Tab-separated table of C-alpha atoms in Angstrom:
chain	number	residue	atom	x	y	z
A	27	UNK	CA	33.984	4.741	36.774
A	28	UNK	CA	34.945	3.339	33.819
A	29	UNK	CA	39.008	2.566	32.664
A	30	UNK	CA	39.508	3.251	29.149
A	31	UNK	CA	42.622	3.003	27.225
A	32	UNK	CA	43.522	4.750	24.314
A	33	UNK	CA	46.411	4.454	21.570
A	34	UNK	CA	47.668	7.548	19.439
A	35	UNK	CA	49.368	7.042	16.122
A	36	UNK	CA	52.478	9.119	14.810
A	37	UNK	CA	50.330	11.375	12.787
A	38	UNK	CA	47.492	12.179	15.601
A	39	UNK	CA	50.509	13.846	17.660
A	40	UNK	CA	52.915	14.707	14.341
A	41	UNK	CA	52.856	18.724	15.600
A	42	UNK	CA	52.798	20.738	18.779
A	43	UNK	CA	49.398	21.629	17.801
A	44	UNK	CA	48.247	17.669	17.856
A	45	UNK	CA	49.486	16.978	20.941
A	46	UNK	CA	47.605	19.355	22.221
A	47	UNK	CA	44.773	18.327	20.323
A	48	UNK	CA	45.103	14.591	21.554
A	49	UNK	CA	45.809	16.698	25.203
A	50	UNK	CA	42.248	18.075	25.021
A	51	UNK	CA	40.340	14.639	23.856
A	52	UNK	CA	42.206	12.826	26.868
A	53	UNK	CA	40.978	15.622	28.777
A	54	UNK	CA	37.500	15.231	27.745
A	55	UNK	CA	37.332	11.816	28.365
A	56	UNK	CA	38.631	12.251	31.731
A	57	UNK	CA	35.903	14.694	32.670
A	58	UNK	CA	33.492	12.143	32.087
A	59	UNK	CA	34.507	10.399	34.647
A	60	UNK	CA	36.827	7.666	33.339
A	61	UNK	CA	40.473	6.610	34.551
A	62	UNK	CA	42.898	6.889	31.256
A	63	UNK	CA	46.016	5.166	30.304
A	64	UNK	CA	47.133	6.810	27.001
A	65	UNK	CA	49.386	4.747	25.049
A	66	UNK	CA	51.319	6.799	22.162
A	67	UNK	CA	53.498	6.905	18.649
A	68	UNK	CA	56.589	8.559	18.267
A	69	UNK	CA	55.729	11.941	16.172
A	70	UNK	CA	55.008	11.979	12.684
A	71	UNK	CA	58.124	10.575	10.766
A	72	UNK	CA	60.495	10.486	13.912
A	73	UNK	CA	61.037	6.900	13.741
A	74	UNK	CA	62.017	6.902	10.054
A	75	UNK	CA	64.569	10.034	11.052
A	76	UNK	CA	66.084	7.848	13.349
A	77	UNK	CA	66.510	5.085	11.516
A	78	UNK	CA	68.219	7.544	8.756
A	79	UNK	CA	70.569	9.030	11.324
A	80	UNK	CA	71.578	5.495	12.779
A	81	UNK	CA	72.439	4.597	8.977
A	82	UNK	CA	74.352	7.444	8.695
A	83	UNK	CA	76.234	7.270	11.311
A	84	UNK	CA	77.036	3.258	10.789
A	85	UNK	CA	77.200	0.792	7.996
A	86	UNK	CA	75.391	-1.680	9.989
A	87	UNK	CA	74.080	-0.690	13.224
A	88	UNK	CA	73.821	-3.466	15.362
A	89	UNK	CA	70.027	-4.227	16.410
A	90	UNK	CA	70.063	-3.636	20.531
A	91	UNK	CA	71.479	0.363	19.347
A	92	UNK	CA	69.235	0.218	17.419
A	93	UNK	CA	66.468	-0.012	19.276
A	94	UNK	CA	67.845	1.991	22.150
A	95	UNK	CA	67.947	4.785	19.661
A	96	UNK	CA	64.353	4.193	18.014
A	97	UNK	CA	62.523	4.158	21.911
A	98	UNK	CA	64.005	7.302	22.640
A	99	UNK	CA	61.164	8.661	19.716
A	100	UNK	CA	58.372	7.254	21.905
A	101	UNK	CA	59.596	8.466	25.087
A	102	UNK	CA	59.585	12.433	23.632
A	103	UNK	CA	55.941	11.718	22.583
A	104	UNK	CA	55.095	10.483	26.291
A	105	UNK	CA	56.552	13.511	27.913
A	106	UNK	CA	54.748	16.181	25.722
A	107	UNK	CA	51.595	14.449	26.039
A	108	UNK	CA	52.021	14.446	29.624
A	109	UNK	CA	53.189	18.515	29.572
A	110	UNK	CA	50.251	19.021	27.661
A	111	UNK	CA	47.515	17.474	30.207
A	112	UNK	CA	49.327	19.223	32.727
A	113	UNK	CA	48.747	22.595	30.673
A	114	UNK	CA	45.332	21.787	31.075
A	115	UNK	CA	45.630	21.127	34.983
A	116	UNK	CA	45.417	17.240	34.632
A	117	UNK	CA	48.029	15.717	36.779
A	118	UNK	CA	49.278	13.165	34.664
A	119	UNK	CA	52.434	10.532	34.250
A	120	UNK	CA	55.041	9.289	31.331
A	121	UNK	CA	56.556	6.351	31.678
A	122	UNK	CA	58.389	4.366	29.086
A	123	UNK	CA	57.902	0.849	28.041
A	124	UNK	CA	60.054	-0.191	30.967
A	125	UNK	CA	58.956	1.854	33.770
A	126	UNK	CA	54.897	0.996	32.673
A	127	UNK	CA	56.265	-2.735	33.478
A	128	UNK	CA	56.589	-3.869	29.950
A	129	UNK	CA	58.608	-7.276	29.858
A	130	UNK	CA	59.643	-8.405	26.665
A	131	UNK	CA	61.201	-12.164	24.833
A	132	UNK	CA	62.725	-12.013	21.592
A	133	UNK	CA	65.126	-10.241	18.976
A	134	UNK	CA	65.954	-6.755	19.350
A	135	UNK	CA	63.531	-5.115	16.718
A	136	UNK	CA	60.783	-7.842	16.802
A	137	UNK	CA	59.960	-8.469	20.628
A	138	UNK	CA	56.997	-10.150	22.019
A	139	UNK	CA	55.799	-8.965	25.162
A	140	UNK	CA	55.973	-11.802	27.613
A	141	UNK	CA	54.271	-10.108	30.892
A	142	UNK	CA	53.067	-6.795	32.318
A	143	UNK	CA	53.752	-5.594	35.769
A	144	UNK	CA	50.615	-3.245	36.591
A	145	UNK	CA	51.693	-2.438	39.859
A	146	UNK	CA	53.151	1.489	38.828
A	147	UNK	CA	50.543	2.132	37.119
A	148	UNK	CA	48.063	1.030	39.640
A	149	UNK	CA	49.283	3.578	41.960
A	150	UNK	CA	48.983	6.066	39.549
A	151	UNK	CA	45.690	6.120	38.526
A	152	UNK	CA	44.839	5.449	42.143
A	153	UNK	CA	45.988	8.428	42.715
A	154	UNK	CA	44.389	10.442	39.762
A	155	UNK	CA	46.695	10.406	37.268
A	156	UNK	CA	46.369	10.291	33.885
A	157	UNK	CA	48.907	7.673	32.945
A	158	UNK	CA	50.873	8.198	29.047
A	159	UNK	CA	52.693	5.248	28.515
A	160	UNK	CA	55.681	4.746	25.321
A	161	UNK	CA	54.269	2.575	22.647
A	162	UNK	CA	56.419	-0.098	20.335
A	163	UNK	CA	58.685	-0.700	23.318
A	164	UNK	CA	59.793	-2.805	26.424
A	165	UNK	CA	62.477	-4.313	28.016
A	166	UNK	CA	64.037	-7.677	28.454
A	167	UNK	CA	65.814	-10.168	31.165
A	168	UNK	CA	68.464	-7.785	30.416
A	169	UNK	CA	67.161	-5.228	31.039
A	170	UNK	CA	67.567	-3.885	27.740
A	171	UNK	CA	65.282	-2.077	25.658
A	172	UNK	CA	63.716	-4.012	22.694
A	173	UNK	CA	60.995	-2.657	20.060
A	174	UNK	CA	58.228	-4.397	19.192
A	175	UNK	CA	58.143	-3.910	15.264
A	176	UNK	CA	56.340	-1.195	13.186
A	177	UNK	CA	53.117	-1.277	14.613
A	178	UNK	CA	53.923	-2.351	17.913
A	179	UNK	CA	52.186	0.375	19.937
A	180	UNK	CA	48.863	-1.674	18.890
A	181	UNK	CA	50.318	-4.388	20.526
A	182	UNK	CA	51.356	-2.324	23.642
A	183	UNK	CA	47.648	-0.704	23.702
A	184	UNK	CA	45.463	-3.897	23.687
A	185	UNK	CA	48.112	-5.738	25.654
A	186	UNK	CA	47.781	-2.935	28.579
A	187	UNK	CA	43.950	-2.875	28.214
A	188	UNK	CA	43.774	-6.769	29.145
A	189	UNK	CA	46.340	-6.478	31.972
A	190	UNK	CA	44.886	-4.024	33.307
A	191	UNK	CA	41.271	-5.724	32.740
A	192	UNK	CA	40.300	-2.319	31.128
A	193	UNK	CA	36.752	-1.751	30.266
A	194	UNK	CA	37.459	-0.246	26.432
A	195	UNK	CA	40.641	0.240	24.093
A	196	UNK	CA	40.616	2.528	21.924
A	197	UNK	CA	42.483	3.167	18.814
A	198	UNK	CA	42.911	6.847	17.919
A	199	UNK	CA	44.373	7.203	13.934
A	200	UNK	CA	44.095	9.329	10.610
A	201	UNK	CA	41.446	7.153	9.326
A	202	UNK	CA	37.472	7.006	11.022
A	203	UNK	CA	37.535	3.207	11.061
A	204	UNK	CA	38.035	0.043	8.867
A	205	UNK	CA	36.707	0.079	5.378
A	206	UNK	CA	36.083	-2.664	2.632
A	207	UNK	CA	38.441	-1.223	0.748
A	208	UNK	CA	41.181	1.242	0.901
A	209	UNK	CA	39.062	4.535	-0.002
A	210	UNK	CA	42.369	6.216	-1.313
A	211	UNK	CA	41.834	3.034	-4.049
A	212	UNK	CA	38.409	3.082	-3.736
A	213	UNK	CA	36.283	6.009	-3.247
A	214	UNK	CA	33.275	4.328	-2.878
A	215	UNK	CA	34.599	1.980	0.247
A	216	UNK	CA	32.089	1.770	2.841
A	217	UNK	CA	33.021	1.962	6.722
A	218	UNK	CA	32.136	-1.195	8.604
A	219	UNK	CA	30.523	-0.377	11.880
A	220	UNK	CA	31.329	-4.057	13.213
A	221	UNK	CA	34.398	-6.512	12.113
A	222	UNK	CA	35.038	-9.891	13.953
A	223	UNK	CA	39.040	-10.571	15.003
A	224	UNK	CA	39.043	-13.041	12.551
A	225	UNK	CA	38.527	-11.333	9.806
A	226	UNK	CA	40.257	-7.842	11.050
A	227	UNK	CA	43.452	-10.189	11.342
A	228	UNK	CA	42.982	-11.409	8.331
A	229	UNK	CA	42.924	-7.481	6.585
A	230	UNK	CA	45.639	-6.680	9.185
A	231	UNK	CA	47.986	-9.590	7.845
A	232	UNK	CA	46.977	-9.650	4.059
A	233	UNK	CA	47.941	-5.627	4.037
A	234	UNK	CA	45.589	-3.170	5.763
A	235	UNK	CA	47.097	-0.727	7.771
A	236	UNK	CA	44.640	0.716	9.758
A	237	UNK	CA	46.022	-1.916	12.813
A	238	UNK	CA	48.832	-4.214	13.619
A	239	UNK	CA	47.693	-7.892	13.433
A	240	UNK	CA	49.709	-8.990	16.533
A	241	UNK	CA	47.294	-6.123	18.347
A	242	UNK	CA	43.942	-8.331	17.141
A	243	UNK	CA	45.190	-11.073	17.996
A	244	UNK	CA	45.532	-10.081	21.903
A	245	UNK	CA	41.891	-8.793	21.601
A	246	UNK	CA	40.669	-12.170	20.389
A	247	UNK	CA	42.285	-13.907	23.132
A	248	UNK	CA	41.660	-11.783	25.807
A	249	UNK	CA	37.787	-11.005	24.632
A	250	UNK	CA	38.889	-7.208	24.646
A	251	UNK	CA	36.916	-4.912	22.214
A	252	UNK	CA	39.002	-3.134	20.423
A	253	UNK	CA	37.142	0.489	18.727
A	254	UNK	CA	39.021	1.980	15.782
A	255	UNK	CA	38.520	5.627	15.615
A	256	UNK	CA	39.734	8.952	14.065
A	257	UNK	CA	41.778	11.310	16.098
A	258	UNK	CA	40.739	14.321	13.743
A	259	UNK	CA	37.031	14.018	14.566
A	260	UNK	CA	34.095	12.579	16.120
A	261	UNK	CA	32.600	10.245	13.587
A	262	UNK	CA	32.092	6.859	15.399
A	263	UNK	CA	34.662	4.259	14.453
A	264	UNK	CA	34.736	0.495	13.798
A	265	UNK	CA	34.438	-1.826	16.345
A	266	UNK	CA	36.258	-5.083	16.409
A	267	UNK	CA	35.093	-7.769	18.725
A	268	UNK	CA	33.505	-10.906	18.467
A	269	UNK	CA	30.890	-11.153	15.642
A	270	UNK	CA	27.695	-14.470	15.296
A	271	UNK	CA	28.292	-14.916	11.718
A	272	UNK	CA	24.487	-15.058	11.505
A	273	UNK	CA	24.745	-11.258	11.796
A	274	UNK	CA	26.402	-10.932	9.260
A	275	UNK	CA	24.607	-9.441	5.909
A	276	UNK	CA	27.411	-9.615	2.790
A	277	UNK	CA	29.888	-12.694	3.204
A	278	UNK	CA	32.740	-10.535	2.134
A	279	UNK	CA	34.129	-8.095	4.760
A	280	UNK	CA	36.491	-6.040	2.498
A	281	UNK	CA	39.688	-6.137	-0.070
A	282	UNK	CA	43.109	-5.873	0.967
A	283	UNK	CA	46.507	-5.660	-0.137
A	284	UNK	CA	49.900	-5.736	-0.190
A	285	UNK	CA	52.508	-3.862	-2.230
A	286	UNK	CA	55.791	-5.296	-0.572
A	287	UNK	CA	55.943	-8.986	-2.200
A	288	UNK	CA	58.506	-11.020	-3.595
A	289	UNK	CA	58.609	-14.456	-4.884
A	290	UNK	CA	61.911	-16.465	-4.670
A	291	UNK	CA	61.502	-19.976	-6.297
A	292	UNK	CA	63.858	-23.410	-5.612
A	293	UNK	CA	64.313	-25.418	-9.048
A	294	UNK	CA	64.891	-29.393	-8.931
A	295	UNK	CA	64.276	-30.112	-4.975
A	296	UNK	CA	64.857	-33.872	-4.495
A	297	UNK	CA	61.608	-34.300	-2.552
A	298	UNK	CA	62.563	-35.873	0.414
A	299	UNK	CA	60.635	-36.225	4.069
A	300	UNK	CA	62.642	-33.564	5.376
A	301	UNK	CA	63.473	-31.359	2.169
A	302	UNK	CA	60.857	-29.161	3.026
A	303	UNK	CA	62.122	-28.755	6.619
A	304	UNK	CA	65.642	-27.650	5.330
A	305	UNK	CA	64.578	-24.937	3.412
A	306	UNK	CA	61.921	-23.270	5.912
A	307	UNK	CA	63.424	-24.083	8.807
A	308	UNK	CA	66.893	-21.717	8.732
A	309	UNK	CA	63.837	-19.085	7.126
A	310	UNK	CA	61.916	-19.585	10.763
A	311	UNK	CA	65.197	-19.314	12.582
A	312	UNK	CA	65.991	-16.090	11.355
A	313	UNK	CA	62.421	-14.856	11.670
A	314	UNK	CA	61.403	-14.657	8.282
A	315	UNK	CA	57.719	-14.796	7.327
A	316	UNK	CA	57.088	-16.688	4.572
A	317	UNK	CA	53.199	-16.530	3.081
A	318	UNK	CA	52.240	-18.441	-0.030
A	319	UNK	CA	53.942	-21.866	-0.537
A	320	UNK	CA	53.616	-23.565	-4.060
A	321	UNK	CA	55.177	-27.279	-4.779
A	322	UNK	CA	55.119	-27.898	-8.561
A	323	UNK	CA	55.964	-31.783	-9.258
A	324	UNK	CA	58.298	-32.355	-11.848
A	325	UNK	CA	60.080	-35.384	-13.562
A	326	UNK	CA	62.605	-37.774	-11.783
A	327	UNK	CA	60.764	-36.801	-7.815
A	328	UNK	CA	61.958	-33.346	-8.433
A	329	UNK	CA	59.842	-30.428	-7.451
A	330	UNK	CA	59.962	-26.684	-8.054
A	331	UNK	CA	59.173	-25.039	-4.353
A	332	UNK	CA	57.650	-21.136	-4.473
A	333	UNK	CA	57.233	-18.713	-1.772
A	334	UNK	CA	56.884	-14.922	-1.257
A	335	UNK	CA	58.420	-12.766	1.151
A	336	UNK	CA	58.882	-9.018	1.784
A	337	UNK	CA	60.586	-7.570	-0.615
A	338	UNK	CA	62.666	-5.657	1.308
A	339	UNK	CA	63.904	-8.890	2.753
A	340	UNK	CA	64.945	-10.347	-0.203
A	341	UNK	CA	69.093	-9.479	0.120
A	342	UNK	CA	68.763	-10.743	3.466
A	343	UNK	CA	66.745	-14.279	2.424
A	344	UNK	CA	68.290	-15.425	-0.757
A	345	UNK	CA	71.737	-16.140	1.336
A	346	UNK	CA	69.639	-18.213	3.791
A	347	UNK	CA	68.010	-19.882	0.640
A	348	UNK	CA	71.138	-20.323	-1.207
A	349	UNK	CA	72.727	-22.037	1.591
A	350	UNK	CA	69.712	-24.578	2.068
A	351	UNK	CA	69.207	-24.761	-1.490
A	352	UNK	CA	73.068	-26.292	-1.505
A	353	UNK	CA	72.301	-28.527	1.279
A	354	UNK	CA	69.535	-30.219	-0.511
A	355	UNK	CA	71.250	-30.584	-3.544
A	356	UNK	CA	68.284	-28.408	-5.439
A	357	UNK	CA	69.051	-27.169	-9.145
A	358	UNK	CA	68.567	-24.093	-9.021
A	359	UNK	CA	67.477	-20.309	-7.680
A	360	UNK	CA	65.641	-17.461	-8.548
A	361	UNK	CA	64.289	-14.664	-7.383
A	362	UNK	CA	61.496	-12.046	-8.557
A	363	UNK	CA	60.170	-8.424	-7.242
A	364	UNK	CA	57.591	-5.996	-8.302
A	365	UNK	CA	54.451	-8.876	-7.564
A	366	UNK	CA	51.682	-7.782	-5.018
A	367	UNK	CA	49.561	-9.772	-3.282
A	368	UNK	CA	45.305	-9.450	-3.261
A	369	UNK	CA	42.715	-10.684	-1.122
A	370	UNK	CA	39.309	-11.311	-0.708
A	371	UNK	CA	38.100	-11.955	3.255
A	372	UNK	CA	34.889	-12.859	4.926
A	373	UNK	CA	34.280	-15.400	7.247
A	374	UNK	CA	30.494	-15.807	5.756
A	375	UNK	CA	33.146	-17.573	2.919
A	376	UNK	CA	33.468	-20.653	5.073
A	377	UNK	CA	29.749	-22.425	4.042
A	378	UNK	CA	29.358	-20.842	0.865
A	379	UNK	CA	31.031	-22.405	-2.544
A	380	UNK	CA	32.034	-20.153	-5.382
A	381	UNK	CA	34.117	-16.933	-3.813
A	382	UNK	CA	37.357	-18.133	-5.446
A	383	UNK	CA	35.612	-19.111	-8.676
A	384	UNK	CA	34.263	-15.718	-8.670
A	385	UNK	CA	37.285	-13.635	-8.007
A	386	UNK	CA	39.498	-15.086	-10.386
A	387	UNK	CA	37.065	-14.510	-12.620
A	388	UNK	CA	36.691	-10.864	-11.758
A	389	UNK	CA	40.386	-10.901	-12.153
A	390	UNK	CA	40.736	-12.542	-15.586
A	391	UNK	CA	37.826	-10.209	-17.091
A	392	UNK	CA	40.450	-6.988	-16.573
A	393	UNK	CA	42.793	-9.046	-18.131
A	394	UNK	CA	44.993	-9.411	-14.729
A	395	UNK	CA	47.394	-12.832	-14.607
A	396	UNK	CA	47.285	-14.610	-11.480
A	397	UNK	CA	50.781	-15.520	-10.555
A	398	UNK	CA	49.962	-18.164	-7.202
A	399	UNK	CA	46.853	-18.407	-4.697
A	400	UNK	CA	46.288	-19.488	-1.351
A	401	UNK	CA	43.469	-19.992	0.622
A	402	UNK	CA	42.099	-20.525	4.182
A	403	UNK	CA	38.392	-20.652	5.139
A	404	UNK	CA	37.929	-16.835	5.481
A	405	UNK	CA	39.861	-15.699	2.478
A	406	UNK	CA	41.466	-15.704	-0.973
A	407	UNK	CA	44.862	-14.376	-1.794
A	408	UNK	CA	46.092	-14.192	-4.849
A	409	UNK	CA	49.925	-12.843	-6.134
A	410	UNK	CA	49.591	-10.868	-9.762
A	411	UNK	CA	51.941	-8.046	-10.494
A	412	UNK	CA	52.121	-4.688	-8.775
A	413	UNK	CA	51.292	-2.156	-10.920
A	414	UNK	CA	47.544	-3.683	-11.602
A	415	UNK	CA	47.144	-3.694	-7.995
A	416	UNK	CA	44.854	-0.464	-8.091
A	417	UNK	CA	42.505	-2.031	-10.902
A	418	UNK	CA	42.332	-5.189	-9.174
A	419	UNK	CA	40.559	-3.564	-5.770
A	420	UNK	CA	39.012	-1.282	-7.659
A	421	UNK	CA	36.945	-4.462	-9.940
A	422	UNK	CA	36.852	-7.227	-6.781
A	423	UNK	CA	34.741	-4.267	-4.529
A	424	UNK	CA	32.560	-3.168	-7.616
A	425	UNK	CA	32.106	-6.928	-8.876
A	426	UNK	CA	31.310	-8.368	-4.762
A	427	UNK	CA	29.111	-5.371	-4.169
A	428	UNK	CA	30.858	-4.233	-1.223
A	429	UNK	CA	30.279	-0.117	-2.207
A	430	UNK	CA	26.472	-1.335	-1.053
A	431	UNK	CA	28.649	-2.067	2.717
A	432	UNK	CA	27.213	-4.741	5.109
């Protein structure tokens, strides 16, 4: 007998009618003989509701209401899941983040889970139950509840599967697997049967959405296979896990990216040994992720400093930056939006000279500016302005042959 866990996104239980849907595939793989732990989403937009509501009802929310509020979409998932195997004559449990044994570090809204206490859920699927645990959520020394982030049931899927020492996790969405493209963007994107955590962190990071990075990463470390799958059919999914790069047939794995991009830049930094410390360090304090870093040497040991950020964290950064900036005795700030970033990704990249060469290339031939770049040994990134975003996927697939797949 085989322990499987699976994960169920917002929009495979956004209705009644998907829940019971989901109901019937947990079912199914139940009569085959497996134990289940079903990990799920809050329905369909209910998170963003909630969010709109707390706004409503307060200029500025404070983050721990917050995420007492935003669990609470999570734990109505659980409970018609559960009502719905029961329907079906499947004795099954919910249990939110907290009662599943979900211990948590961190700020409220961005937790990490620190450890998982099995022992509940042990006993239930000792005693046949199917167990439906809340996604995105835990709770701390405090015993508060804390969210993990958008995307965090990922995390609390693949994190259950290796506590639990599970023998498969699976990852139920509205797409049938990872593509080399976004086939919205590209219709011509071809689904990759295999991916390596490398590079599926990589797409996860650099903009993909198909699965939260943080969710990978556990799967690397703990050797756990993760299968991405749809929830509205059968097709066979993708399956992440760890890839010989001797398999591999095209060096490029697929192109992602990301629409939510800004770049703030620092004019006349005194370089000093520490100047770059006292600009990104108040940025790490306040957990801001900061991606591409460009130092452009001036006159007089002055230096412009570059970075992009999320756009939607911009008001909340440039008061951080402004205050270092000060500190440092730097000349200047500014601040842009509407940028995107673009990336190539592949480990077959690592041994093989050219893949940079050859997207900007690709890039300059539709006439597209490249604005900064930044490398590593598996991919490419480069920032150019939003709105060519869709021609830029659209020529890297067609000019790296990925519509031919791997």
């Amino acid at each position: 007998m085989a322990l499987v866990v699976q994960k169920y996104g917002g929009t495979s239980v956004g209705t009644v009618e998907r829940v019971k849907a989901v109901a019937q595939r947990v079912a199914k793989t139940k009569a085959e003989g497996n134990d289940l732990v079903v990990v799920v989403s809050a329905m369909g937009d209910t998170t963003d509701k909630l969010l709109e509501l707390a706004y409503q009802t307060a200029r500025r929310p404070s983050l721990r209401e917050l995420d007492q509020l935003l669990a609470t979409g999570e734990e109505q998932a659980v409970a018609l899941v559960a009502m719905a195997l029961e329907d079906l004559g499947l004795p099954a449990l919910s249990l939110s983040g907290a009662q599943a044994g979900i211990r948590t570090i961190g700020r409220y809204g961005k937790a990490r889970i620190s450890q998982i206490r099995t022992e509940r859920v042990r006993r239930a699927l000792s005693a046949g139950q199917v167990v439906i645990i809340a996604g995105f959520q835990g709770v701390n020394r405090l015993s508060d509840v804390t969210t993990l982030g958008r995307g965090g049931s990922d995390t609390t899927a693949v994190a259950m599967a290796a506590a639990l020492r599970a023998d498969r996790c699976e990852i139920y969405t509205d797409v049938d697997g990872v593509y080399t493209a976004d086939p919205r963007l590209v219709p011509e994107a071809a689904k990759l049967e295999r991916i390596s955590y490398e590079e599926m962190t990589e797409l996860a990071w650099r903009g993909t959405k198909v699965l939260h990075p943080r969710a990978v990463e556990l799967g690397k470390l703990y050797n756990m296979e993760i299968i991405v799958r749809s929830s509205f059919n059968d097709n066979p999914g993708t399956i992440i896990t760890k890839v010989d790069s001797m398999e591999k047939i095209n060096t490029i794995s697929g192109i992602a990216y990301d629409l939510d991009v800004a770049r703030i830049t620092i004019a006349g930094v005194r370089m000093q040994p520490d100047s770059l410390h006292q600009i990104f360090g108040p940025l790490a304090v306040a957990e801001v992720s900061v991606d591409v870093i460009v130092e452009s040497r001036g006159e007089n040991l002055r230096s412009d400093v570059s970075f992009t950020i999320s756009e939607k964290e911009l008001p909340h950064v440039l008061p951080i930056v402004e205050k270092a900036a000060a500190t440092i005795g730097a000349g200047g700030i500014s601040s842009q939006g509407n940028l995107a970033k673009v990336s190539i990704i592949g480990t077959g990249m690592q041994n093989r000279p050219g893949y940079a060469a050859k997207m900007f290339k690709s890039l300059a031939m539709a006439g597209i500016s490249i604005e900064m770049v930044t490398t590593s040994e598996i991919q490419v990134t480069c920032v150019i302005a939003k709105d060519r975003v869709q021609e830029a996927v659209r020529r890297l697939h067609k000019d790296f042959g990925l519509e031919k797949g791997r």
